[in-house]
Structures are given as C-alpha cells and as structure tokens.
CSV table of C-alpha atoms in Angstrom, one decimal:
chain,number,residue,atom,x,y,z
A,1,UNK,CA,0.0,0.0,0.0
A,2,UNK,CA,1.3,3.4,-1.0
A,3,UNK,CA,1.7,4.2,3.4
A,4,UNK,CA,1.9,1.4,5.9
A,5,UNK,CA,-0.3,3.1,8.4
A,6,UNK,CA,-3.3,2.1,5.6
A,7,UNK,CA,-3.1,-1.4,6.6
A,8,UNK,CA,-4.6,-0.7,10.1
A,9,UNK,CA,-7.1,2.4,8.3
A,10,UNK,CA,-10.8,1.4,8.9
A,11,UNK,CA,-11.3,1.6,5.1
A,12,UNK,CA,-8.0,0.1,3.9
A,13,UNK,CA,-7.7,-2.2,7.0
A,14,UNK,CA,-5.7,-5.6,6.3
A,15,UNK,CA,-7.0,-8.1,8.8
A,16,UNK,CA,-3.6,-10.7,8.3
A,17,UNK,CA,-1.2,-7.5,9.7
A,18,UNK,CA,-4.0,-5.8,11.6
A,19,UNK,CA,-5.2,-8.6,13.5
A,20,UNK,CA,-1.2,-9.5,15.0
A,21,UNK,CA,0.3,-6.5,15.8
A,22,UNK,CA,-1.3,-3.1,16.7
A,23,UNK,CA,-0.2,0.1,14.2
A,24,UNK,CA,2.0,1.8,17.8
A,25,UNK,CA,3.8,-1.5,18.5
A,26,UNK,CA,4.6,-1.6,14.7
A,27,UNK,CA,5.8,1.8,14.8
A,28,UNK,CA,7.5,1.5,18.1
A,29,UNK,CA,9.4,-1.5,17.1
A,30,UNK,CA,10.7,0.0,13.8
A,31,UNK,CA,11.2,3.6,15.5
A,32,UNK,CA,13.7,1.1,17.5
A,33,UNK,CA,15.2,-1.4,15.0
A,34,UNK,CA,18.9,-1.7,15.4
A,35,UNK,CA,21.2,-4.2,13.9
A,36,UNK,CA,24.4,-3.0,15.5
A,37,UNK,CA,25.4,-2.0,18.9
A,38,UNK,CA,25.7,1.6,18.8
A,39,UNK,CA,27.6,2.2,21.9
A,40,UNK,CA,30.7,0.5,20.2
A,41,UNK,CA,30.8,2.8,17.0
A,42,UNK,CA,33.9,4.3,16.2
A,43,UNK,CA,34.2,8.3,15.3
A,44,UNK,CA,34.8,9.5,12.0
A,45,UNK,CA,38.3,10.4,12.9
A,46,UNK,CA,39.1,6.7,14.1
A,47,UNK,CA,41.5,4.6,11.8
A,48,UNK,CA,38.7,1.9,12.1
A,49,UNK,CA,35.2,4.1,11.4
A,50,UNK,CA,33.2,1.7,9.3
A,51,UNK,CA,30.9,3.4,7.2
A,52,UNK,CA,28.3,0.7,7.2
A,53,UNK,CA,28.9,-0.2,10.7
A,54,UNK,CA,25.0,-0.1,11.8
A,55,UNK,CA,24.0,-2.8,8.9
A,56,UNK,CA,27.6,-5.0,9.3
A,57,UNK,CA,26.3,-7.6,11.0
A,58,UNK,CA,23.2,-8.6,8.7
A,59,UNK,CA,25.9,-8.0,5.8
A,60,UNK,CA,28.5,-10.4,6.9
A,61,UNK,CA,26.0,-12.8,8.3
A,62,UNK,CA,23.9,-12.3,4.3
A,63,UNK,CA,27.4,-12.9,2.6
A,64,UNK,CA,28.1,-16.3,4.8
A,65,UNK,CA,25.2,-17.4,3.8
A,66,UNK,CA,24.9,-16.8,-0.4
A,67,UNK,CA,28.5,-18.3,-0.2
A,68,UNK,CA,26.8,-21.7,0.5
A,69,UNK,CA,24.7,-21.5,-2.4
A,70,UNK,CA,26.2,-23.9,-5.2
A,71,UNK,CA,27.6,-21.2,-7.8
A,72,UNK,CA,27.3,-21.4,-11.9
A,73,UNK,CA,29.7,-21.5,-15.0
A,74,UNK,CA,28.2,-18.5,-15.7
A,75,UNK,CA,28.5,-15.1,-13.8
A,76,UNK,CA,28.2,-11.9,-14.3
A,77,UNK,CA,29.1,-8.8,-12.0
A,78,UNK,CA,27.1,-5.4,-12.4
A,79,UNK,CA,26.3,-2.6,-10.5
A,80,UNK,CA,22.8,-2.4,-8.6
A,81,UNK,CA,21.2,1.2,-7.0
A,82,UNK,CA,19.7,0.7,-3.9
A,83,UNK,CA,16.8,3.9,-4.0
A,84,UNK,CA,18.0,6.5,-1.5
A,85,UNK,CA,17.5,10.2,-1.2
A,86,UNK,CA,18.6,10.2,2.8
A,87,UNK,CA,21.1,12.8,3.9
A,88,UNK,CA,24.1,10.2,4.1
A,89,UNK,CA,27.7,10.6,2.4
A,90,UNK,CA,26.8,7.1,0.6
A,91,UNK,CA,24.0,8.5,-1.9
A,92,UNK,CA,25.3,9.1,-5.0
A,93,UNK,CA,23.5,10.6,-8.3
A,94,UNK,CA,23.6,8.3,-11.5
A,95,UNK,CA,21.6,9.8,-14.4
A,96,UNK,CA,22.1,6.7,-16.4
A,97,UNK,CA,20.4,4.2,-14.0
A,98,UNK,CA,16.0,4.2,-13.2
A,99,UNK,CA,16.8,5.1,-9.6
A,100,UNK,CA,19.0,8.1,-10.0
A,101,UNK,CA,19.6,8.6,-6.4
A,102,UNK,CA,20.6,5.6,-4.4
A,103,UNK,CA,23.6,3.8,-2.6
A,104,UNK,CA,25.8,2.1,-4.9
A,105,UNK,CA,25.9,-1.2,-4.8
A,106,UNK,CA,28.3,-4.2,-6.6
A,107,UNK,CA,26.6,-7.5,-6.8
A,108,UNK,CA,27.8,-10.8,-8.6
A,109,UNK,CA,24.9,-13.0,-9.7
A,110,UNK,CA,24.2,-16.2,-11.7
A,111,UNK,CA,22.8,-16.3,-15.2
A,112,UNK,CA,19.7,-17.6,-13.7
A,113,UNK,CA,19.4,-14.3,-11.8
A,114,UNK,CA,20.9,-15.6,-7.9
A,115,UNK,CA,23.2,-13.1,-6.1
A,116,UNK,CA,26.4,-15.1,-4.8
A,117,UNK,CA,28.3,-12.4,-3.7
A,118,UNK,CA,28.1,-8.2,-3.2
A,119,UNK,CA,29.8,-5.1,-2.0
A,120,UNK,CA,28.3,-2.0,-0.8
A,121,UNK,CA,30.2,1.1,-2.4
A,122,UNK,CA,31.3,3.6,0.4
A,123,UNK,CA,34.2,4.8,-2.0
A,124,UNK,CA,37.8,4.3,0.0
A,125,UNK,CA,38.4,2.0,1.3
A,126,UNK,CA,35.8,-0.4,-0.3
A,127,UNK,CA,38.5,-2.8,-1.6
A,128,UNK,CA,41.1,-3.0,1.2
A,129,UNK,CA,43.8,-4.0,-0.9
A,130,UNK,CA,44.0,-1.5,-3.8
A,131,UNK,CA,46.2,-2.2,-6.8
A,132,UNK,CA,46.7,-0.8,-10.4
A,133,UNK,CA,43.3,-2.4,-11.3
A,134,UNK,CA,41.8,1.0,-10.4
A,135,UNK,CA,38.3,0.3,-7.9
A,136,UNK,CA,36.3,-1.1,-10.8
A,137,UNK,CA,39.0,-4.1,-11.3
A,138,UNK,CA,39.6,-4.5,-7.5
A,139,UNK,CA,35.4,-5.1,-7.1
A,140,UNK,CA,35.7,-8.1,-9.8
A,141,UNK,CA,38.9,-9.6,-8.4
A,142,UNK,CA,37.2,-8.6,-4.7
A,143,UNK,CA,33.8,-10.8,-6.0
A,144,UNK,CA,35.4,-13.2,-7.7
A,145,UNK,CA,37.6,-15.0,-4.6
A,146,UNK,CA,35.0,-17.0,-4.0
A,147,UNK,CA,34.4,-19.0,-7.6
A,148,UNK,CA,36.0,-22.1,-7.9
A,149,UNK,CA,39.6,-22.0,-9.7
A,150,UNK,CA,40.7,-23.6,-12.8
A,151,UNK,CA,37.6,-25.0,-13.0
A,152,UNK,CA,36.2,-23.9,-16.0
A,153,UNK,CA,33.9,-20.8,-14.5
A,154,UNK,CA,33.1,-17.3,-16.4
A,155,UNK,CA,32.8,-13.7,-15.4
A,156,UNK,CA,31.0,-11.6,-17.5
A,157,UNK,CA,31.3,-7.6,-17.1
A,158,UNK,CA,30.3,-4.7,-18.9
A,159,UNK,CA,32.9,-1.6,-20.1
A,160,UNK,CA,32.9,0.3,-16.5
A,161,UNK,CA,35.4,-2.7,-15.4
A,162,UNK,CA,36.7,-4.4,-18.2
A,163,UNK,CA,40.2,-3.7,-18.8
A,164,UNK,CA,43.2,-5.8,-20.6
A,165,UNK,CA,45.0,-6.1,-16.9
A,166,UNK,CA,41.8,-7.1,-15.0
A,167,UNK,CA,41.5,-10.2,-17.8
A,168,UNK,CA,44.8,-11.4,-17.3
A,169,UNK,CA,44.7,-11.1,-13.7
A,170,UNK,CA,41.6,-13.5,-13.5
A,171,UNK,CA,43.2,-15.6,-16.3
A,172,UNK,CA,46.0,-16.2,-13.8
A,173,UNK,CA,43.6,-16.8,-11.1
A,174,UNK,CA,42.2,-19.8,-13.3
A,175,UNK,CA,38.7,-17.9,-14.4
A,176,UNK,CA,37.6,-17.1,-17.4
A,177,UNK,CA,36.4,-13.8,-18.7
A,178,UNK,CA,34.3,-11.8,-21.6
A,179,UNK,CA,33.3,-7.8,-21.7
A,180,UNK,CA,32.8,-5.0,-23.3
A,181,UNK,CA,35.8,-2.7,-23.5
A,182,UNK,CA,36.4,0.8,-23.8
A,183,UNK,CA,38.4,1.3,-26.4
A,184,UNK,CA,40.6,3.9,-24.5
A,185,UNK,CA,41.3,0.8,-22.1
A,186,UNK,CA,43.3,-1.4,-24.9
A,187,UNK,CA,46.6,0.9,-25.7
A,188,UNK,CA,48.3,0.0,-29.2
A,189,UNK,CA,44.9,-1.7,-30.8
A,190,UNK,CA,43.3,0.7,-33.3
A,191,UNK,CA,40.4,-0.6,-34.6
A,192,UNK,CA,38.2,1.1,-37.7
A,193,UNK,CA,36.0,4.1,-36.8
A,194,UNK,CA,32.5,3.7,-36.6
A,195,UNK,CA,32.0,5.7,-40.2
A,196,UNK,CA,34.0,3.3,-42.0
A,197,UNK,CA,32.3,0.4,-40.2
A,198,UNK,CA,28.9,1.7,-41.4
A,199,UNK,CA,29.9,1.7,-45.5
A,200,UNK,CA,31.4,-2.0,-45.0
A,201,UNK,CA,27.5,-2.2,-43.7
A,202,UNK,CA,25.4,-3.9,-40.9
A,203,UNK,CA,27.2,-6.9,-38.8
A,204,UNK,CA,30.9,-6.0,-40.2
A,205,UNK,CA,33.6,-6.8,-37.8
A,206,UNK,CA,37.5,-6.4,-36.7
A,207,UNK,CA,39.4,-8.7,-34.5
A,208,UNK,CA,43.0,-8.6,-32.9
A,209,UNK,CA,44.3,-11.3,-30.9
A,210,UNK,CA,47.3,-11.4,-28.1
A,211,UNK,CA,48.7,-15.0,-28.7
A,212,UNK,CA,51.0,-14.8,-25.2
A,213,UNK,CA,48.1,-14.2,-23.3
A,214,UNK,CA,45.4,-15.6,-25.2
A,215,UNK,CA,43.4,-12.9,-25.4
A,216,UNK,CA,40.8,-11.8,-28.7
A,217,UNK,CA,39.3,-8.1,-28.8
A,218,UNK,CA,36.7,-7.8,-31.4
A,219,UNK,CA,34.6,-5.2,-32.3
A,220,UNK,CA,31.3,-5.3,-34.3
A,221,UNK,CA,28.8,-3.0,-35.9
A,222,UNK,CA,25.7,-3.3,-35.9
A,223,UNK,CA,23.5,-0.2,-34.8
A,224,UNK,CA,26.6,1.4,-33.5
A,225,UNK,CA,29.7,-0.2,-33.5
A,226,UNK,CA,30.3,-2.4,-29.9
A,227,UNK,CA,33.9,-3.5,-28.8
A,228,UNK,CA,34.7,-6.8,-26.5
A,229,UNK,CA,37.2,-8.5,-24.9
A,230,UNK,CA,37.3,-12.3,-23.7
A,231,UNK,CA,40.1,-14.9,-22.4
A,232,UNK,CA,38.0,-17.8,-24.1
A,233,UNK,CA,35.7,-17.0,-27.1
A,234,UNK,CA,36.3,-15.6,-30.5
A,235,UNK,CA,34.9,-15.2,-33.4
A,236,UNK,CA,33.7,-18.4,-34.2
A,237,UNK,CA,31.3,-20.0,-34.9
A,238,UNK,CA,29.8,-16.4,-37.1
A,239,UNK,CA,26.0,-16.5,-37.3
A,240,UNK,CA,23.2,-14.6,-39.0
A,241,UNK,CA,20.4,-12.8,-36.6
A,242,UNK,CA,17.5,-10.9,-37.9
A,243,UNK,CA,17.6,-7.6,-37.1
A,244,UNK,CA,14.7,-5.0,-38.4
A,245,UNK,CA,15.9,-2.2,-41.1
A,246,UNK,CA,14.6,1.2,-40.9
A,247,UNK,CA,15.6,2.0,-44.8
A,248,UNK,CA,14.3,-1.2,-45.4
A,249,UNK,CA,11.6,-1.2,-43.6
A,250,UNK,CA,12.2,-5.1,-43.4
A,251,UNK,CA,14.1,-7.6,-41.4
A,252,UNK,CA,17.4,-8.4,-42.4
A,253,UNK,CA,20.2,-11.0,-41.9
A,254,UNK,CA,23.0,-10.2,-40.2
A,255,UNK,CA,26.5,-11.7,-39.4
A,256,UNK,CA,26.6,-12.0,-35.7
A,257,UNK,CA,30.0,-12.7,-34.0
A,258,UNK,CA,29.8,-16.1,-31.8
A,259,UNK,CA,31.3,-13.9,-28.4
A,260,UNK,CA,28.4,-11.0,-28.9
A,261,UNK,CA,25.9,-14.5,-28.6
A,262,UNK,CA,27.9,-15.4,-25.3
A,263,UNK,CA,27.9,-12.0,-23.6
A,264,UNK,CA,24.2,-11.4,-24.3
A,265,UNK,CA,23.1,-14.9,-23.3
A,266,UNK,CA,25.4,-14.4,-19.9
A,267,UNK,CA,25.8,-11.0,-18.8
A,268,UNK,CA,21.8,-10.1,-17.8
A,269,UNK,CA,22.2,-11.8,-14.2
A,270,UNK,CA,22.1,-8.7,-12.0
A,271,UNK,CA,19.8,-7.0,-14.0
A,272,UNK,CA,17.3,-10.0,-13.6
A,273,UNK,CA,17.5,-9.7,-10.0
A,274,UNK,CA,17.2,-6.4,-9.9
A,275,UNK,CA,14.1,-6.8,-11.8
A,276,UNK,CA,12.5,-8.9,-9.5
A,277,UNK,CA,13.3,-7.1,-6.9
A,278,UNK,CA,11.3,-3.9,-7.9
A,279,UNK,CA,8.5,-6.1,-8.7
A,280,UNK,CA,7.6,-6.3,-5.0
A,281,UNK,CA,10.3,-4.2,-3.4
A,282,UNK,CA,9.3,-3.2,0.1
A,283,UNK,CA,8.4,-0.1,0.9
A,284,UNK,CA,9.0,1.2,4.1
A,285,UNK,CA,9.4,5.2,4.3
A,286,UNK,CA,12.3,5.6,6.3
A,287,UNK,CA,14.8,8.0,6.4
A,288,UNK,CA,17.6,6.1,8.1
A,289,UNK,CA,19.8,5.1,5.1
A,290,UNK,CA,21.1,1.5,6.9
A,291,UNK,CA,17.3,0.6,7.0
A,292,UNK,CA,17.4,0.9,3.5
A,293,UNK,CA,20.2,-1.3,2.6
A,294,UNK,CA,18.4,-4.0,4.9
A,295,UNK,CA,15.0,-4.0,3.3
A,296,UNK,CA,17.1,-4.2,0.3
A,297,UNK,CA,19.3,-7.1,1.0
A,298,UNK,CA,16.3,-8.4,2.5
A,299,UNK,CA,14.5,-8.6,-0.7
A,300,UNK,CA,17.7,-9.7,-2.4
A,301,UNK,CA,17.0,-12.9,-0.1
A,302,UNK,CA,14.0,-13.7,-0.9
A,303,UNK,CA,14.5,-13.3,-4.3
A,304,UNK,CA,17.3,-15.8,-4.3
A,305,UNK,CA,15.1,-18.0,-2.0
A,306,UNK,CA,12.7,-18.3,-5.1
A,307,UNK,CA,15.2,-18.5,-7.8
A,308,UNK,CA,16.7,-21.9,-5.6
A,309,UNK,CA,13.1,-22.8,-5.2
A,310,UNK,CA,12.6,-23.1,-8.9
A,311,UNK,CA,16.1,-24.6,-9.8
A,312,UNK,CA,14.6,-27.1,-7.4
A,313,UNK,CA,11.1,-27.4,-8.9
A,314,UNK,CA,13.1,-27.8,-12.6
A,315,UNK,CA,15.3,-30.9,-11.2
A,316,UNK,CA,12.1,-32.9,-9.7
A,317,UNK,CA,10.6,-32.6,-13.2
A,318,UNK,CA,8.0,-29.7,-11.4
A,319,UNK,CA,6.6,-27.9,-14.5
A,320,UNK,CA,4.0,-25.3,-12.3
A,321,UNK,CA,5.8,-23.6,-9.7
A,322,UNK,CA,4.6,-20.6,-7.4
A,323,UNK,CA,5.0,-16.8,-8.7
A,324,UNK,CA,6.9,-14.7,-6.6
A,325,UNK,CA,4.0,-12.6,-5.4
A,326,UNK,CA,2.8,-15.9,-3.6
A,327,UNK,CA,5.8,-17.1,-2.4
A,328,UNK,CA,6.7,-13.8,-1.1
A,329,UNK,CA,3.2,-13.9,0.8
A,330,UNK,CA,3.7,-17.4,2.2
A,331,UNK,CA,7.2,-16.1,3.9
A,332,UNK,CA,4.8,-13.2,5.2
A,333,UNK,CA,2.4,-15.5,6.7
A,334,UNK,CA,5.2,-18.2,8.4
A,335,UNK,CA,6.0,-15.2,10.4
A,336,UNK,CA,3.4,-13.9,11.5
A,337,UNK,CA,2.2,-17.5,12.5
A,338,UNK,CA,5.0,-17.8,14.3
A,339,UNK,CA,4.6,-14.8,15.9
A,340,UNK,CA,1.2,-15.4,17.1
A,341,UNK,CA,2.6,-18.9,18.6
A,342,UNK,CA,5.1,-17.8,20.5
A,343,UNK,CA,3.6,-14.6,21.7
A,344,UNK,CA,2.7,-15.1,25.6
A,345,UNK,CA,0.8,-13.4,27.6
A,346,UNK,CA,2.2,-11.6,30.8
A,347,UNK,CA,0.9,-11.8,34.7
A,348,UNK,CA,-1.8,-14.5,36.2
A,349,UNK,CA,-2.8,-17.0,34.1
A,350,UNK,CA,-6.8,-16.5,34.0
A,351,UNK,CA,-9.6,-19.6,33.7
A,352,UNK,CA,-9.8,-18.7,29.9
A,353,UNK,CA,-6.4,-19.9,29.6
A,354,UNK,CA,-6.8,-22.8,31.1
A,355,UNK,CA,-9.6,-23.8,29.1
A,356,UNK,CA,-9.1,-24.1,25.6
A,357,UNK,CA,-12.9,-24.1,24.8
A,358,UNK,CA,-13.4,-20.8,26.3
A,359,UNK,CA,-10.6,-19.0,24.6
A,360,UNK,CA,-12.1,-16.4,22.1
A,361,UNK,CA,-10.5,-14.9,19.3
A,362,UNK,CA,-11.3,-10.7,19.5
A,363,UNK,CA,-13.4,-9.1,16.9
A,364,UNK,CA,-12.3,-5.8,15.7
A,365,UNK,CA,-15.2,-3.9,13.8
A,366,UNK,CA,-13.4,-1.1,12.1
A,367,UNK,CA,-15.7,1.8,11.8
A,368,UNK,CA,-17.7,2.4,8.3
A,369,UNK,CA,-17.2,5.8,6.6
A,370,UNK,CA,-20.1,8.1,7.0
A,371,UNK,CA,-21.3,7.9,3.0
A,372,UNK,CA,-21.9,4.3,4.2
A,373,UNK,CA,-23.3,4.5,7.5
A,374,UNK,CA,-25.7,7.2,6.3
A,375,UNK,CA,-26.5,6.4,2.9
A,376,UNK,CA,-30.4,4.9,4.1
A,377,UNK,CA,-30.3,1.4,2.0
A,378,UNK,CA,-29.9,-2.0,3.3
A,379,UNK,CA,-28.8,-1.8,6.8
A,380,UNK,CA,-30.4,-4.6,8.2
A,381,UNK,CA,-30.6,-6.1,11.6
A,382,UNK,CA,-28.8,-9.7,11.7
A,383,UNK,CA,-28.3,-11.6,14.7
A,384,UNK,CA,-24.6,-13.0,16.1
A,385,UNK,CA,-23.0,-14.9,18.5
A,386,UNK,CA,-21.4,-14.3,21.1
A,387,UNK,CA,-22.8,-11.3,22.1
A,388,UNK,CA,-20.8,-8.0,21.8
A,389,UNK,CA,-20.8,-4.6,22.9
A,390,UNK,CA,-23.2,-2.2,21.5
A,391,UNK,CA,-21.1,0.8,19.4
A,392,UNK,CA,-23.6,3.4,21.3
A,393,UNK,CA,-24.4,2.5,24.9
A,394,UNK,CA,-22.1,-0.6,25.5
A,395,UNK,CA,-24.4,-2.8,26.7
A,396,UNK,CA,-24.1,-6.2,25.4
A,397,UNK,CA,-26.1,-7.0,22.3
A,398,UNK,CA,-26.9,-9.8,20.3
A,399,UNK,CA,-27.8,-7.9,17.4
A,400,UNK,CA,-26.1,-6.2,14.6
A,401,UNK,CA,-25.8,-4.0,11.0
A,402,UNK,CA,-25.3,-6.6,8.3
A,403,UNK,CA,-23.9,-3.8,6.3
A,404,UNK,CA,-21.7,-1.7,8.4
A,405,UNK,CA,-20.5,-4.8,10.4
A,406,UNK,CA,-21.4,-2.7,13.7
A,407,UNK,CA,-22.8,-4.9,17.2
A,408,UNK,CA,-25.8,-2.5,18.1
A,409,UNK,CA,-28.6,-3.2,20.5
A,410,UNK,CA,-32.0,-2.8,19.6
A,411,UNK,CA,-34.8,-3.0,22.8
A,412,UNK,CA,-38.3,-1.5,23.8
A,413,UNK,CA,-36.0,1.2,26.3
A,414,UNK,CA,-33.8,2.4,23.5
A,415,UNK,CA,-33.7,1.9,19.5
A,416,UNK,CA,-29.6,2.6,19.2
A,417,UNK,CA,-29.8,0.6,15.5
A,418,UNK,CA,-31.4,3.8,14.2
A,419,UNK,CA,-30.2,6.3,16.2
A,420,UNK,CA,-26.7,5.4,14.8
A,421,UNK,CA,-27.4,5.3,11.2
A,422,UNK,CA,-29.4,8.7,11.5
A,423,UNK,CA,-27.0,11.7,11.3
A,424,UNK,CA,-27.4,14.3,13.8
C-alpha cells in the first residue's frame, strides 16, 4: 500500500497485519530497529570508522550465507542502486540508471538471476587492498575469490570494469572472462571508426588477438559499433540474426559474432534480479539510510530463495511452480504465524487460559465511513453470537448492522440501530 499506516485504516484495514500486531507497536518497534550495537561505533576520525557499521552484522551474516549456495559456470558482476534520497555521504547521483539517487551497490549474480556475492560502495576503502586495477577491477577480483579455480567458470562484465590487466589477472587466477571494453582501455589496438564500419555495412567486424596471453578483442557494428574482450571466445562460430531495417523497412540478416551471442546470453544476471526485486520491493518510508540497505538485502533474499526454489522445482521434473508474489506472501504468513505462537501473555494466568474451549479470538469492527453509514439502504438487523458490545451504549447485544459490520442493541427502552445510522 502506498503508506503502511493504511493497513490498520478502517477503510484500507488488512485483517492478516491488523489482527497481530497493533499500528503503535509496529511503529514502536521500527522507531527502535537496530542491527548493531551503537555504543561501540567508532568516530569519524578513528582509523577503524566503518561506514556501514550499523547494517555490518546482517551483511557479513547475508554474505556467509549466499556463499553456500552452489555457484554457476556463468556469472556476471554489475552494478545495482539501492533507491536513496537520505542525507548520508553514501548517496550518489547516477543519471544513467532508473533510480538516479541511491547507494551504490556491486553485486555478482548467476545467469539464472541468484546473487552469490556483493559489496556495498562507500568509495575508499571499499576494496582493502588497492592495486593498479583501479576500484572497478579490485570489485571483480574482490567478487570473484570465491568462484572455484581452474575450473572452467566465467565472469562476464560490462565496459565500467573491463580492462586488458583485469582479464589477465583473473586468467592467472584460473577464471575465465568476456566484456565490453572501452576502447581507450586497450593501448596500441586501433580498430576502424564507426564511419568506416557503417559503409562496409550492418554486422561488419574487426578482430586482434594477443597469442602470449590468449586474449581476442573484437569489435562489431551493428547499430553502433560495440567492442569486447574475452580470455576464451572468439569469433567463431559467425552466425546470422534478424535484425529490423529502418531503410528497409524489413528484417534483415546479419552476421553476428559467436562472443556477442555469449555476452548477451550471460551478462543479464544482475539486472534479472534487480528486476524482481522492484516487482515487489518493500516499501517502508524511512529516512535512516542502513534501513534501506536492509530491506534491500532483504529482498535480495527472498528473491534468491525463489530463484533456488525453482532450480529445485526444474530438477524434480515440477513444471507449475509458485509466482513470486505468492511465495513472497507465504514467507509473510510463516512469520506472522510464528509470531502469534510464540507470543505469551504476561501476569496470572486466567480460567480462559486454562480452558481451551473458552478462549475467544477478538473481533475488531473497524468503523464504516459516514457515506456508508448514512446512505439509508440495506442496513439490516442480523443476529450474532457471542454477544458484543453495542457501538452506542455498551451494553451487550446480540444484534447487529449486516452492512456496516457494527454490534448495536435494539430494545423497547432504547432503538440505538437507528439512532446510529441517523446523522445528527
């Protein structure tokens, strides 16, 4: 709902949150949520000041855990905005991305979508062991310590931290690699300019290959020309894609390079997380920035929780699965089962409790709008059990509005069933 307080509104009310926790504890409690001790921060002046100190606990404890999940050949590492407008020195402004304002966040995923591994960006000292990578190639080695060597595994990355030097530092590491490349980023290659590219016509391509290293850059045209580099994919095998001609107005064939296939199928891991992510993200409006990063690693869990949930359903031969919305729901409603369970009552225990058969669940009748309660049609009497109180007088009534859901008592002494649909 577009405010949380709605979900305890008499005309929004949402009886599964409503009926568990009152709106003041709920506000209490997150008026109080901490994840970190406070009274051991360090200052800003401190050698050891940790930026993301108050959310270090749930981070370390959320990395432990994705490292448990089995990895894939295939991963990809990419950036991911976390939407904040806060006053923290962590925001940052990125015109290029749908959240423009958020904290930056580095994130290496699966090409089924799971997050394995991520970094929060607080600028220095986010890699603790800086080298002439620059930060963009210290983030992939960073991400990357945890994949499986010589083994046969991929990292796929995109032109903000591909270089020549970070591919031949993973290829000693025994990993694999493909990216795009700025071409500023490979010194002595000079391939052809996009306007000579565009005469030789759609799909033409150049290629230059370091045969120490093993390492092919290749740069093809299609709409605009595209440059890549890789440590294990060339050229070959070329294919033809159809692509849709403006002059034309038709689709053509075009020669397609067999690494552009690769990075496409492989790269989109992040972004597919991200994506489900914003489907249902949670929306709490807080300004504390470290509650933001944990709603969103939050819903970075359960994402991954239904992406390992499906990898399952696909290996037991389960074609019909559950959508996201529903699973996401089911996690809601463990909870707040749980919570109900273990929730005890404080001081004497009374008879009720003692006696199952006498325990009663409490009715809450949320009060109807006044277009409804004095609108004059079909507010009937219907009778209940048990008896409640009457809305009016309070004496106990066995009697009630079908309509407006309201007990109300209705004897020879006093007629409160009309006098509370009448407006005075």
């Amino acid at each position: 709902m577009p405010s949380y307080r709605m979900y305890w509104a008499n005309e929004t009310r949402f009886s599964p949150i409503a009926d568990v926790m009152s709106r003041n504890r709920f506000e209490k409690l997150r008026s109080c949520f901490h994840i970190n001790d406070n009274s051991k921060i360090k200052t800003r002046d401190h050698p050891e000041y940790d930026k993301l100190f108050k959310v270090r606990p749930f981070i370390e404890s959320l990395k432990q855990n994705f490292e448990k999940i089995e990895p894939e050949e295939h991963n990809a590492v990419d950036e991911i905005m976390i939407p904040c407008k806060s006053h923290t020195a962590l925001k940052q402004y990125i015109k290029s991305k749908p959240h423009k304002w958020g904290i930056k966040m580095f994130a290496r995923a699966g090409a089924s979508g799971i997050v394995y591994d991520f970094d929060i960006y607080i600028g220095k000292g986010t890699t603790h062991e800086p080298s002439d990578l620059g930060i963009s190639g210290d983030i992939v080695v960073k991400l990357a310590k945890n994949i499986p060597k010589n083994q046969n595994f991929k990292i796929y990355t995109d032109n903000y931290f591909t270089s020549f030097n970070l591919f031949t530092t993973l290829q000693q590491m025994g990993i694999l690699s493909v990216g795009t490349v700025r071409t500023n980023r490979l010194k002595g290659l000079k391939f052809k300019e996009d306007k000579v590219m565009k005469t030789e016509g759609r799909g033409s391509y150049e290629h230059f290959t370091e045969e120490n290293k093993k390492v092919v850059a290749v740069k093809w045209f299609d709409n605009k020309g595209v440059t890549l580099l890789s440590t294990y994919v060339g050229l070959q095998p070329i294919e033809e894609v159809r692509r849709w001609s403006q002059t034309e107005k038709k689709y053509v064939h075009v020669p397609r390079p067999n690494i552009v296939k690769i990075y496409n199928m492989n790269m989109g891991g992040v972004d597919l997380n991200d994506m489900l992510v914003a489907l249902y993200r949670t929306r709490i409006g807080v300004k504390r920035y470290y509650l933001k990063i944990f709603f969103h690693l939050m819903d970075i869990s359960i994402v991954n929780s239904w992406l390992l949930y499906r990898r399952d359903c696909r290996l037991h031969d389960i074609t019909s699965y559950k959508k996201l919305v529903v699973f996401r729901s089911e996690i809601g409603h463990a909870f707040l089962q749980s919570l109900s369970k273990d929730r005890k009552r404080v001081g004497r225990p009374s008879s009720r409790e003692s006696s199952p058969q006498l325990q009663r669940k409490r009715t809450v009748n949320p009060q109807p709008i006044d277009d409804v309660r004095y609108d004059g049609r079909e507010h009937w009497p219907v009778h209940i059990e048990p008896k409640q109180r009457c809305r009016s007088c309070q004496a106990y009534s066995r009697l009630a509005c079908e309509k407006c859901k309201i007990p109300l008592c209705l004897t020879k002494d006093r007629n409160c069933f009309k006098a509370y649909h009448i407006k005075s």
